[in-house]
mmCIF file of C-alpha atoms in Angstrom:
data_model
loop_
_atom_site.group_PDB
_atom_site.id
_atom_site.type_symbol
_atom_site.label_atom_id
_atom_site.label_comp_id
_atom_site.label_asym_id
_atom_site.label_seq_id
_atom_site.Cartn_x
_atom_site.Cartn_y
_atom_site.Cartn_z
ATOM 1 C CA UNK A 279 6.674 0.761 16.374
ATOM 2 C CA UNK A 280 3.550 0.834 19.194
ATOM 3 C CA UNK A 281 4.024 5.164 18.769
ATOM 4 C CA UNK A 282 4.327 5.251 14.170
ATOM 5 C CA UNK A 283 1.396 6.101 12.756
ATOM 6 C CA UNK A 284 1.303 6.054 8.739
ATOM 7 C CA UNK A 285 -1.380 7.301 6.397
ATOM 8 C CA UNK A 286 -1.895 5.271 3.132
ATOM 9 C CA UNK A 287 -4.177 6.673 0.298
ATOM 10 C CA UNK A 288 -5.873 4.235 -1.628
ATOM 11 C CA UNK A 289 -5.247 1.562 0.947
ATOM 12 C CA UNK A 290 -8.065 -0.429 -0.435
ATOM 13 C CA UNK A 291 -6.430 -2.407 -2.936
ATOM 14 C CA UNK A 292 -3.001 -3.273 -5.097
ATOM 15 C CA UNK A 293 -0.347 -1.625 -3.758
ATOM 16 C CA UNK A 294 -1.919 0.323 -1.041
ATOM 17 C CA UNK A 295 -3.243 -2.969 0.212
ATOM 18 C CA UNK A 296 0.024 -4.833 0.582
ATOM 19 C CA UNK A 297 1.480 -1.398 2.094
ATOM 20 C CA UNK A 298 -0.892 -1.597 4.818
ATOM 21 C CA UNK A 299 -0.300 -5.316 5.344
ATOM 22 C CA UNK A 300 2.834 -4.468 5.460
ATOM 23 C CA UNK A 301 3.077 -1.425 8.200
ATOM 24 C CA UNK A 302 0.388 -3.083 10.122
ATOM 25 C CA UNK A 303 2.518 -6.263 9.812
ATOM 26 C CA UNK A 304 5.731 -4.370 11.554
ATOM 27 C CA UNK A 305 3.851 -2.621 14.593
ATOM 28 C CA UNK A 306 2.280 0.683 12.826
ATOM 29 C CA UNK A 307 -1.050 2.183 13.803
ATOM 30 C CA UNK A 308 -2.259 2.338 9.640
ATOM 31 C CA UNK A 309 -4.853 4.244 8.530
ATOM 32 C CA UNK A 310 -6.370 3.238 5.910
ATOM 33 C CA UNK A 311 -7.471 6.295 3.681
ATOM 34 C CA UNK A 312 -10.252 5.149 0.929
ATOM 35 C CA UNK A 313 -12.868 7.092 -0.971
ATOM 36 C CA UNK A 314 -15.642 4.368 -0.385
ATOM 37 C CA UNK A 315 -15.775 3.086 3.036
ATOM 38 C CA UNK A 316 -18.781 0.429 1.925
ATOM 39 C CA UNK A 317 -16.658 -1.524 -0.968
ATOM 40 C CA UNK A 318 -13.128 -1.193 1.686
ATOM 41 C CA UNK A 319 -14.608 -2.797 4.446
ATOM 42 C CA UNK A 320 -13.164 -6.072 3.221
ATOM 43 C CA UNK A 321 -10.150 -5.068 2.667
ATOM 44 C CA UNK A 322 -9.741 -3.366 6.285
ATOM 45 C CA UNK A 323 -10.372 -7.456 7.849
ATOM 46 C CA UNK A 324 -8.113 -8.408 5.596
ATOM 47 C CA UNK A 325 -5.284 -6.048 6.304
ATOM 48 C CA UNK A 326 -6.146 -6.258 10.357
ATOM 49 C CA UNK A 327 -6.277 -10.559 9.927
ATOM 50 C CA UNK A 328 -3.015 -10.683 7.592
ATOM 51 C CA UNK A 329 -1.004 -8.287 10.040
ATOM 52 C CA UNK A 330 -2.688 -9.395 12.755
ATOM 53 C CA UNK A 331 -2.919 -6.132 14.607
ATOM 54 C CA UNK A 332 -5.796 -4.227 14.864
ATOM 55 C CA UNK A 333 -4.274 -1.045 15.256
ATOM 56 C CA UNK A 334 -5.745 -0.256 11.505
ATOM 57 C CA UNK A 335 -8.264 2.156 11.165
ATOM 58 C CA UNK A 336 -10.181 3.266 7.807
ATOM 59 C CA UNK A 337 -11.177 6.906 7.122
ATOM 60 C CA UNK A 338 -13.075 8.197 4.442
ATOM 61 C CA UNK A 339 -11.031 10.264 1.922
ATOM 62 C CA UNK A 340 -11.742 10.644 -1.747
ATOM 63 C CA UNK A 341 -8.406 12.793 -3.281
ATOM 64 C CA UNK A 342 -9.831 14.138 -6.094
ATOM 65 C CA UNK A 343 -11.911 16.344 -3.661
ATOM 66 C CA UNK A 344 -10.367 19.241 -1.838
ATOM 67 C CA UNK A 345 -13.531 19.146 0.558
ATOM 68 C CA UNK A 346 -13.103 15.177 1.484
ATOM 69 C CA UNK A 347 -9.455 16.394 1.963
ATOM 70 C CA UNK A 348 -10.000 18.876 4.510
ATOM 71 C CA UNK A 349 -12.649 16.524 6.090
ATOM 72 C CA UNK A 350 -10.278 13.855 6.231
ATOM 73 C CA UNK A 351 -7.269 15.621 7.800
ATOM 74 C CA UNK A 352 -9.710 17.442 10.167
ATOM 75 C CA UNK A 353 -10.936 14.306 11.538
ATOM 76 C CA UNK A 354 -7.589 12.518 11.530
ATOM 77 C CA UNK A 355 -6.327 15.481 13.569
ATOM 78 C CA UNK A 356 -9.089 15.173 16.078
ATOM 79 C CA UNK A 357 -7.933 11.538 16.456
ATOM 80 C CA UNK A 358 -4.281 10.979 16.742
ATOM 81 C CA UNK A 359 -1.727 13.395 17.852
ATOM 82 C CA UNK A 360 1.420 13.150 14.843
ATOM 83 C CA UNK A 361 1.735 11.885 12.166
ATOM 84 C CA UNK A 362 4.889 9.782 11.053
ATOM 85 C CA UNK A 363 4.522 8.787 7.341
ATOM 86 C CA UNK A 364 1.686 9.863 5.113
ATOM 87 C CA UNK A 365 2.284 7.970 0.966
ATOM 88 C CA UNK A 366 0.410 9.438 -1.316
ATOM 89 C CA UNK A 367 -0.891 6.400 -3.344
ATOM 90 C CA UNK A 368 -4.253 6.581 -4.358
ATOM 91 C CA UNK A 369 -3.921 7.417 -8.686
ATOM 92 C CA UNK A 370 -6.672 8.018 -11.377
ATOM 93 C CA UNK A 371 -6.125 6.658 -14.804
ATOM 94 C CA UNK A 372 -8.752 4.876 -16.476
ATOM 95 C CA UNK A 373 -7.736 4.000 -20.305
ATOM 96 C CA UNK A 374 -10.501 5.598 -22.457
ATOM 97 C CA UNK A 375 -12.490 8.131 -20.101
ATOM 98 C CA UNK A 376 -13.308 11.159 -22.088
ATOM 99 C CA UNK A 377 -12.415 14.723 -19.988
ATOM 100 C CA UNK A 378 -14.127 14.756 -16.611
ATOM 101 C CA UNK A 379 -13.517 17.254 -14.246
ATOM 102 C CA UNK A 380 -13.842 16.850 -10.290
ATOM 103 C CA UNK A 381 -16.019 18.790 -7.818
ATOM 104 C CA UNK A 382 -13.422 21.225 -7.747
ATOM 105 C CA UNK A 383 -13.583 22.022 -11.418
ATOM 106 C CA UNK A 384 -10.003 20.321 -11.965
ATOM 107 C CA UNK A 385 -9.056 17.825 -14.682
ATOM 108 C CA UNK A 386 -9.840 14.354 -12.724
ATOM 109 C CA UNK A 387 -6.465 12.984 -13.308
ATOM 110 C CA UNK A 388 -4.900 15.823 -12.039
ATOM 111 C CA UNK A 389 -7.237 16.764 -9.304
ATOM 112 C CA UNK A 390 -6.472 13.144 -7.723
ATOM 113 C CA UNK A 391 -2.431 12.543 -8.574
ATOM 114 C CA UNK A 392 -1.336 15.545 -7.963
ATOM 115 C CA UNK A 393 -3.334 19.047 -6.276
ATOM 116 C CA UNK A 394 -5.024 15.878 -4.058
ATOM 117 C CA UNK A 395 -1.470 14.921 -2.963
ATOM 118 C CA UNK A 396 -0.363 18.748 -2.407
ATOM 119 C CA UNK A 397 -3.401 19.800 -0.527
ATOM 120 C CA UNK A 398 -2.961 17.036 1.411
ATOM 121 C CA UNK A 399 0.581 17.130 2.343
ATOM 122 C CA UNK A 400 0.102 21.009 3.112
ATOM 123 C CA UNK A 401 -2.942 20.206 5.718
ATOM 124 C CA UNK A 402 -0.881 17.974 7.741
ATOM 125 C CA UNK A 403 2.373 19.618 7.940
ATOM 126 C CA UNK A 404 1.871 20.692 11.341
ATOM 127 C CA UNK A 405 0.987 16.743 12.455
ATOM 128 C CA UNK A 406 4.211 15.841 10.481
ATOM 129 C CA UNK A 407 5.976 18.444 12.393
ATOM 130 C CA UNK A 408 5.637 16.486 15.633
ATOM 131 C CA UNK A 409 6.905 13.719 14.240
ATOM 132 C CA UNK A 410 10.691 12.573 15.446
ATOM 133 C CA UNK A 411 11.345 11.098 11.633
ATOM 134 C CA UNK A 412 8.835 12.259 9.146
ATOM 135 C CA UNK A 413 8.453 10.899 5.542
ATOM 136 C CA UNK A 414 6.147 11.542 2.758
ATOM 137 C CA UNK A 415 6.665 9.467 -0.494
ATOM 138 C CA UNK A 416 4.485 10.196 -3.598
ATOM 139 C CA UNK A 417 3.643 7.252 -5.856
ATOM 140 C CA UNK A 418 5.473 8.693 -9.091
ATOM 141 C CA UNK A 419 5.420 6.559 -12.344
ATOM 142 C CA UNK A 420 7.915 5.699 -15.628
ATOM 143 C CA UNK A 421 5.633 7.046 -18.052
ATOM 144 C CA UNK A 422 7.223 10.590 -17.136
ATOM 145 C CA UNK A 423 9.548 9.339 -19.756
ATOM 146 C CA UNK A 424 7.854 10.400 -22.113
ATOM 147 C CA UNK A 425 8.918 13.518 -20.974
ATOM 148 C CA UNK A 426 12.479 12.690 -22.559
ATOM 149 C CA UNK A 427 10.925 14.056 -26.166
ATOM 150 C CA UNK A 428 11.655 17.535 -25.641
ATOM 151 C CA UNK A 429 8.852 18.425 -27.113
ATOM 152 C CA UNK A 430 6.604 17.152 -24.279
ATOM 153 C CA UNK A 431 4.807 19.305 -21.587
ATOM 154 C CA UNK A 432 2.110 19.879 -19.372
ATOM 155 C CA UNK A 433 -0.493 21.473 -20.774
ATOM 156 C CA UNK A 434 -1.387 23.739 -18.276
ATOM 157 C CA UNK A 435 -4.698 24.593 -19.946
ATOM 158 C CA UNK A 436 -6.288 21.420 -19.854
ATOM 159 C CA UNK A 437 -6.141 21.166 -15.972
ATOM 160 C CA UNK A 438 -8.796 23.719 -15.361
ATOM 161 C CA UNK A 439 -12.412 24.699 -17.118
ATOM 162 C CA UNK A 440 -15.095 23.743 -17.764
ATOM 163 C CA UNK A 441 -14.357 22.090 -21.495
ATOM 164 C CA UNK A 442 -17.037 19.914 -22.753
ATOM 165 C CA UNK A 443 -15.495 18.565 -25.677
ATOM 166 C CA UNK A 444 -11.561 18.820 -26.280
ATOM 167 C CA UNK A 445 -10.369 16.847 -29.294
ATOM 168 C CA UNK A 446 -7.338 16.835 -27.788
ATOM 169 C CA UNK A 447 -7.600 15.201 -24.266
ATOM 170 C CA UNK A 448 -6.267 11.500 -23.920
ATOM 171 C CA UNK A 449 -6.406 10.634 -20.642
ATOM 172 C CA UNK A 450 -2.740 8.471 -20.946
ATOM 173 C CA UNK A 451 -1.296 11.503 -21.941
ATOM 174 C CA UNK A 452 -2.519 13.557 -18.736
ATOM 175 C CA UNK A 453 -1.492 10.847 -16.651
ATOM 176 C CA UNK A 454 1.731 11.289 -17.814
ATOM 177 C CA UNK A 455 1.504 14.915 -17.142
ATOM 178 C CA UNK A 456 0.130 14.828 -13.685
ATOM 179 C CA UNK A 457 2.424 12.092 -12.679
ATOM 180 C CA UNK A 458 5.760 14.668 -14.274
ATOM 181 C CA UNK A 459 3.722 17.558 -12.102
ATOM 182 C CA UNK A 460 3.423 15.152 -8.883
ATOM 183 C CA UNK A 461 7.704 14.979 -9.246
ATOM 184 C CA UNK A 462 8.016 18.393 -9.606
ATOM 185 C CA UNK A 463 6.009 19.569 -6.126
ATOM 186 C CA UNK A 464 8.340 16.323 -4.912
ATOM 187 C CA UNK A 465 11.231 18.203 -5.356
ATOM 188 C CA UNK A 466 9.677 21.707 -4.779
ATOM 189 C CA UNK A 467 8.240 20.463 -0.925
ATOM 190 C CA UNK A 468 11.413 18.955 -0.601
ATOM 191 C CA UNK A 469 13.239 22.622 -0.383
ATOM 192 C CA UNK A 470 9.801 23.669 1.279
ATOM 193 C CA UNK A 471 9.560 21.410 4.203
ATOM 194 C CA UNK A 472 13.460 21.092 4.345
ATOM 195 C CA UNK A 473 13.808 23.140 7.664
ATOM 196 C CA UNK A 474 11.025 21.465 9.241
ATOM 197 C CA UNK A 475 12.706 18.270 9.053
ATOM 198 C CA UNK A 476 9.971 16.417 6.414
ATOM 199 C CA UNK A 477 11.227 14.175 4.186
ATOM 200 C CA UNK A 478 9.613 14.412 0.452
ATOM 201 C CA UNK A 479 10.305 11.729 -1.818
ATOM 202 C CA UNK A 480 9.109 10.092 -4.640
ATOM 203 C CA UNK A 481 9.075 6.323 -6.151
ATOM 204 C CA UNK A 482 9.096 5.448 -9.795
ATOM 205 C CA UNK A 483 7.079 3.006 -10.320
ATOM 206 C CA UNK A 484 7.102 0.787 -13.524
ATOM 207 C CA UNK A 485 3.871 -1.217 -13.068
ATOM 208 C CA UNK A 486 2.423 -3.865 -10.933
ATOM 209 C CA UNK A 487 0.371 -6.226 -11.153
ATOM 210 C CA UNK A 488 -3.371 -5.432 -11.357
ATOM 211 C CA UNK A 489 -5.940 -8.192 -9.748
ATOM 212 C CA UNK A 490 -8.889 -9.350 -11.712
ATOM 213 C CA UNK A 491 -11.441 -6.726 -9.934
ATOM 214 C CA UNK A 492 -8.914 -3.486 -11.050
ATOM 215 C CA UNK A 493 -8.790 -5.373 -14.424
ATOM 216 C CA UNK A 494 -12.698 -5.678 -14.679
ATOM 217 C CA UNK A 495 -12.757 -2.135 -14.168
ATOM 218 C CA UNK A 496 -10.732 -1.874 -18.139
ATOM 219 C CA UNK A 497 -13.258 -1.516 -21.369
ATOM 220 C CA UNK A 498 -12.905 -4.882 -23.481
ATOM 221 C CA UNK A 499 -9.468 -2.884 -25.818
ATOM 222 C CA UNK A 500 -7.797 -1.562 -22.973
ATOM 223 C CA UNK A 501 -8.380 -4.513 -20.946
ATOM 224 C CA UNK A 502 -6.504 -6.572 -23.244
ATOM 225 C CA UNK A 503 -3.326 -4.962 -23.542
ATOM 226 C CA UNK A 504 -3.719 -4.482 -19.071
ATOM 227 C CA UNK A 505 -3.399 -8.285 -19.159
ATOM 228 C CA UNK A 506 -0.628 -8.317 -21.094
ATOM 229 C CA UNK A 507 1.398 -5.751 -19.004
ATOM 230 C CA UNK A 508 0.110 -7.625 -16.408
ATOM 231 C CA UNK A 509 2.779 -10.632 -17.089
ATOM 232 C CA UNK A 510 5.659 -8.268 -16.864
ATOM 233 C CA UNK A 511 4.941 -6.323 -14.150
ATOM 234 C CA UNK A 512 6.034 -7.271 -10.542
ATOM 235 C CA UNK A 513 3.491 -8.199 -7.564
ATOM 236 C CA UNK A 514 2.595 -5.352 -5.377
ATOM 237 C CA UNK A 515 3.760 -7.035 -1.934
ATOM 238 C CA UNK A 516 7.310 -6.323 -3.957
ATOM 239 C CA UNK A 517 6.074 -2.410 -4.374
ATOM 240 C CA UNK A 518 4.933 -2.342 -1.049
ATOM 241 C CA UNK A 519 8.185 -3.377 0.552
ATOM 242 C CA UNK A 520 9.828 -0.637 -1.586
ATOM 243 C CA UNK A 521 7.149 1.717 0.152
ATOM 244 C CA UNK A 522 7.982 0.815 3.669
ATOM 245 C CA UNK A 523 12.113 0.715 2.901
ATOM 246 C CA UNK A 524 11.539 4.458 1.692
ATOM 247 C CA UNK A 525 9.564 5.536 4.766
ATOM 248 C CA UNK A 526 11.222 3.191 7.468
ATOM 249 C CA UNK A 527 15.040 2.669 6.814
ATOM 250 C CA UNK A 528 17.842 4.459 8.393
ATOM 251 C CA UNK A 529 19.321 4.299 5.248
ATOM 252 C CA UNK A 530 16.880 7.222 3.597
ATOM 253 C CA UNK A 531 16.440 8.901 7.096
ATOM 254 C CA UNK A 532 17.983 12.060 5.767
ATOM 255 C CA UNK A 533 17.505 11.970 2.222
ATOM 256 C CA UNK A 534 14.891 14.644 0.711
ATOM 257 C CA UNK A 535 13.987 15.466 -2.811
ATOM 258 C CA UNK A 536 14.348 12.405 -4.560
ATOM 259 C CA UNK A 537 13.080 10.042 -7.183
ATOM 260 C CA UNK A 538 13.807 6.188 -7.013
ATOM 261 C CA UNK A 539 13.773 3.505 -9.156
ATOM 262 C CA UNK A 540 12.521 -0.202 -8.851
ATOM 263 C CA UNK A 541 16.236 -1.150 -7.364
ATOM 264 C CA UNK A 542 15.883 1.538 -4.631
ATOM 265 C CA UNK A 543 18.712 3.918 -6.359
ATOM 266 C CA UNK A 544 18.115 7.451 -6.730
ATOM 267 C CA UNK A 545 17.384 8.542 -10.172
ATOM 268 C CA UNK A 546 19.478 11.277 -11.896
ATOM 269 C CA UNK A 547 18.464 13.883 -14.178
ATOM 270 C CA UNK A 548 19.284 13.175 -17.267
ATOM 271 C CA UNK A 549 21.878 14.877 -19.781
ATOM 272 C CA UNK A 550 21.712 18.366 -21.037
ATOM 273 C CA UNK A 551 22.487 16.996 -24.885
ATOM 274 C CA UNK A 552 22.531 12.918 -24.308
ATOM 275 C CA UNK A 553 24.125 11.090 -27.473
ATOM 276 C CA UNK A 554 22.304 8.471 -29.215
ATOM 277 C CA UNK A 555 23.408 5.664 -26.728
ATOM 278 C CA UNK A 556 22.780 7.857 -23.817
ATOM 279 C CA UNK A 557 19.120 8.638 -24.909
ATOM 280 C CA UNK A 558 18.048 4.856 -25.218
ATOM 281 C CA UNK A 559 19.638 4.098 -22.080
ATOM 282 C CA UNK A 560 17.351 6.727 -20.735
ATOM 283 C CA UNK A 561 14.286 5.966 -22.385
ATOM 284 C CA UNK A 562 14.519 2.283 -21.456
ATOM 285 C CA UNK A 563 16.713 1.824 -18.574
ATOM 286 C CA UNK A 564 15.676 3.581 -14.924
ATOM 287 C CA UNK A 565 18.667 5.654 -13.893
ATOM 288 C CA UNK A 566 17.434 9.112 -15.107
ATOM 289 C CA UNK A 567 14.520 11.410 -15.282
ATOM 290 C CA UNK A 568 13.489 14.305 -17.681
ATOM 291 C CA UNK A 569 15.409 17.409 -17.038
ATOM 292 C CA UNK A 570 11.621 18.941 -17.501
ATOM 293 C CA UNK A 571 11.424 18.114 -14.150
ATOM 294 C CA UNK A 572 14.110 20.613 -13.142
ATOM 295 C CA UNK A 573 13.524 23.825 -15.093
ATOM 296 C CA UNK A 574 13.150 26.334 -12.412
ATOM 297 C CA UNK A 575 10.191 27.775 -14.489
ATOM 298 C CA UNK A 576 8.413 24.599 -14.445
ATOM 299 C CA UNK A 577 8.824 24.015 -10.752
ATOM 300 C CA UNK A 578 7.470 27.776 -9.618
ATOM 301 C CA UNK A 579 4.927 27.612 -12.377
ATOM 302 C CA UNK A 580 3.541 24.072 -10.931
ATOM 303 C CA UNK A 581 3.643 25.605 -7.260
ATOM 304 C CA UNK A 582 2.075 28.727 -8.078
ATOM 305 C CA UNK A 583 -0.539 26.784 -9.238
ATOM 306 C CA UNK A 584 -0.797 24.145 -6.564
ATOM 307 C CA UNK A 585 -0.981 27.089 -3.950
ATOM 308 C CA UNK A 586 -3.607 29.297 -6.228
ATOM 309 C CA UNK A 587 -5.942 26.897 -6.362
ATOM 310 C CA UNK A 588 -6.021 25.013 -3.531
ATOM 311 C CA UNK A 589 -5.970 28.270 -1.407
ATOM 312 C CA UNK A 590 -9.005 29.417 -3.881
ATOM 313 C CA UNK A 591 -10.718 26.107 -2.650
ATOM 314 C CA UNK A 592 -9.659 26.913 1.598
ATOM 315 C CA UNK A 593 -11.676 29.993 0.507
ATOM 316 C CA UNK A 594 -14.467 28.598 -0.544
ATOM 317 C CA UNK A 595 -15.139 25.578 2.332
#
């Protein structure tokens, strides 16, 4: 694997962690992308120690920011030649945070899940291009389930403005919407990229679990009820390996535009009019998504979007 090279977001901890172990571990040049370079450091030894191979290198990327994101991939251009894999990993959800917005004037969760991601992906297209097998896999979640309830949906005017004080905003419930709008550009840079030969897929991930410096980062409620999720949820070495079966296996080498669950299946969409017994097995079993996630309207609404405003920000840099 002396000529892979794989980009992984939020490499500095968790799951991103273990993915790089992991790469690094099985020949891949990893690059380790992290918004601060100071507090990473240690995990960079780590992942070049654990793997030993020192073929790891750490850039400086924070996602929420569309001009760290242009830094980044100009650097990373300047530096290697192709790019192989690039897993968007790196999230924002922190249980209680009023509404922030980023640099960009974007709602943080969304800024950093999912226009982060797109930008992203976009800016390195050509690098993918060059690649003889290349993958992208977005770090999707199963709290789009709440997307089941037909009454759920993004609420497009929350993602942008300058709102001081929205009596609304509950940062669990944009998570859930940016994670349902990361799945949607899945599938819509799926049919983008198809002729180019990129891959776009997604995982759903149900949890893992969260060490004690991630759960010191919880206020005193929330970090309660982390520590109990925490007993349930699997260890992210066993995410990780999902991560690198997705990106590496012959068995996915042509499959594009799809969402998978913790056993490696693809997900289906779910029913147009599920019955009673149909709708639980949805809501608690892993086998379908939301059919939100396939209205046409939805998809070109969520591109449109993507593309206004991260070409508003190209404009601007």
């Amino acid at each position: 694997m002396n000529e892979k090279t794989v980009i992984i977001t939020g490499a500095n901890s968790g799951i991103g962690k273990e993915a790089a172990v992991k790469f690094a571990s099985e020949g891949y040049t990893v690059i380790m992308a992290c918004r601060n370079l100071k507090k990473s450091e240690r995990a960079y030894k780590e992942v070049m120690n654990r793997s030993n191979n020192h073929r790891v290198d750490l850039m400086e990327l924070d996602v929420s920011s569309f001009h760290s994101i242009h830094n980044f991939c100009s650097a990373f251009k300047q530096k290697y030649d192709k790019l192989d894999i690039l897993i968007h990993n790196a999230a924002y959800f922190n249980h209680g945070e009023k509404y922030q917005l980023s640099s960009d004037h974007i709602e943080l969760t969304f800024a950093t899940n999912t226009f982060g991601p797109f930008l992203m992906t976009w800016l390195l297209q050509d690098h993918l291009k060059k690649s003889g097998d290349p993958r992208v896999l977005n770090a999707c979640s199963s709290i789009i389930k709440h997307f089941f309830d037909p009454k759920r949906k993004i609420d497009f005017d929350l993602i942008t403005g300058d709102l001081e004080d929205v009596p609304s905003y509950s940062v669990y419930k944009m998570y859930a919407q940016s994670k349902m709008a990361l799945l949607i550009l899945t599938f819509k840079m799926a049919e983008e990229f198809r002729n180019d030969g990129i891959k776009v897929n997604a995982l759903q991930i149900n949890g893992a679990r969260m060490s004690k410096e991630t759960l010191k980062k919880f206020k005193p409620g929330w970090r309660m009820i982390a520590r109990i999720q925490n007993l349930y949820f699997p260890s992210p070495e066993v995410i990780a390996n999902h991560y690198f079966e997705i990106c590496t296996s012959e068995k996915f080498k042509k499959t594009t535009g799809r969402l998978f669950n913790n056993k490696l299946d693809e997900v289906q969409s779910a029913h147009e009019n599920p019955n009673l017994q149909s709708f639980f097995k949805q809501l608690f079993g892993s086998d379908f998504y939301p059919r939100y996630a396939d209205d046409t309207a939805n998809r070109e609404k969520m591109w449109d979007l993507s593309i206004g405003l991260t070409h508003k920000a190209n404009n601007m840099l």
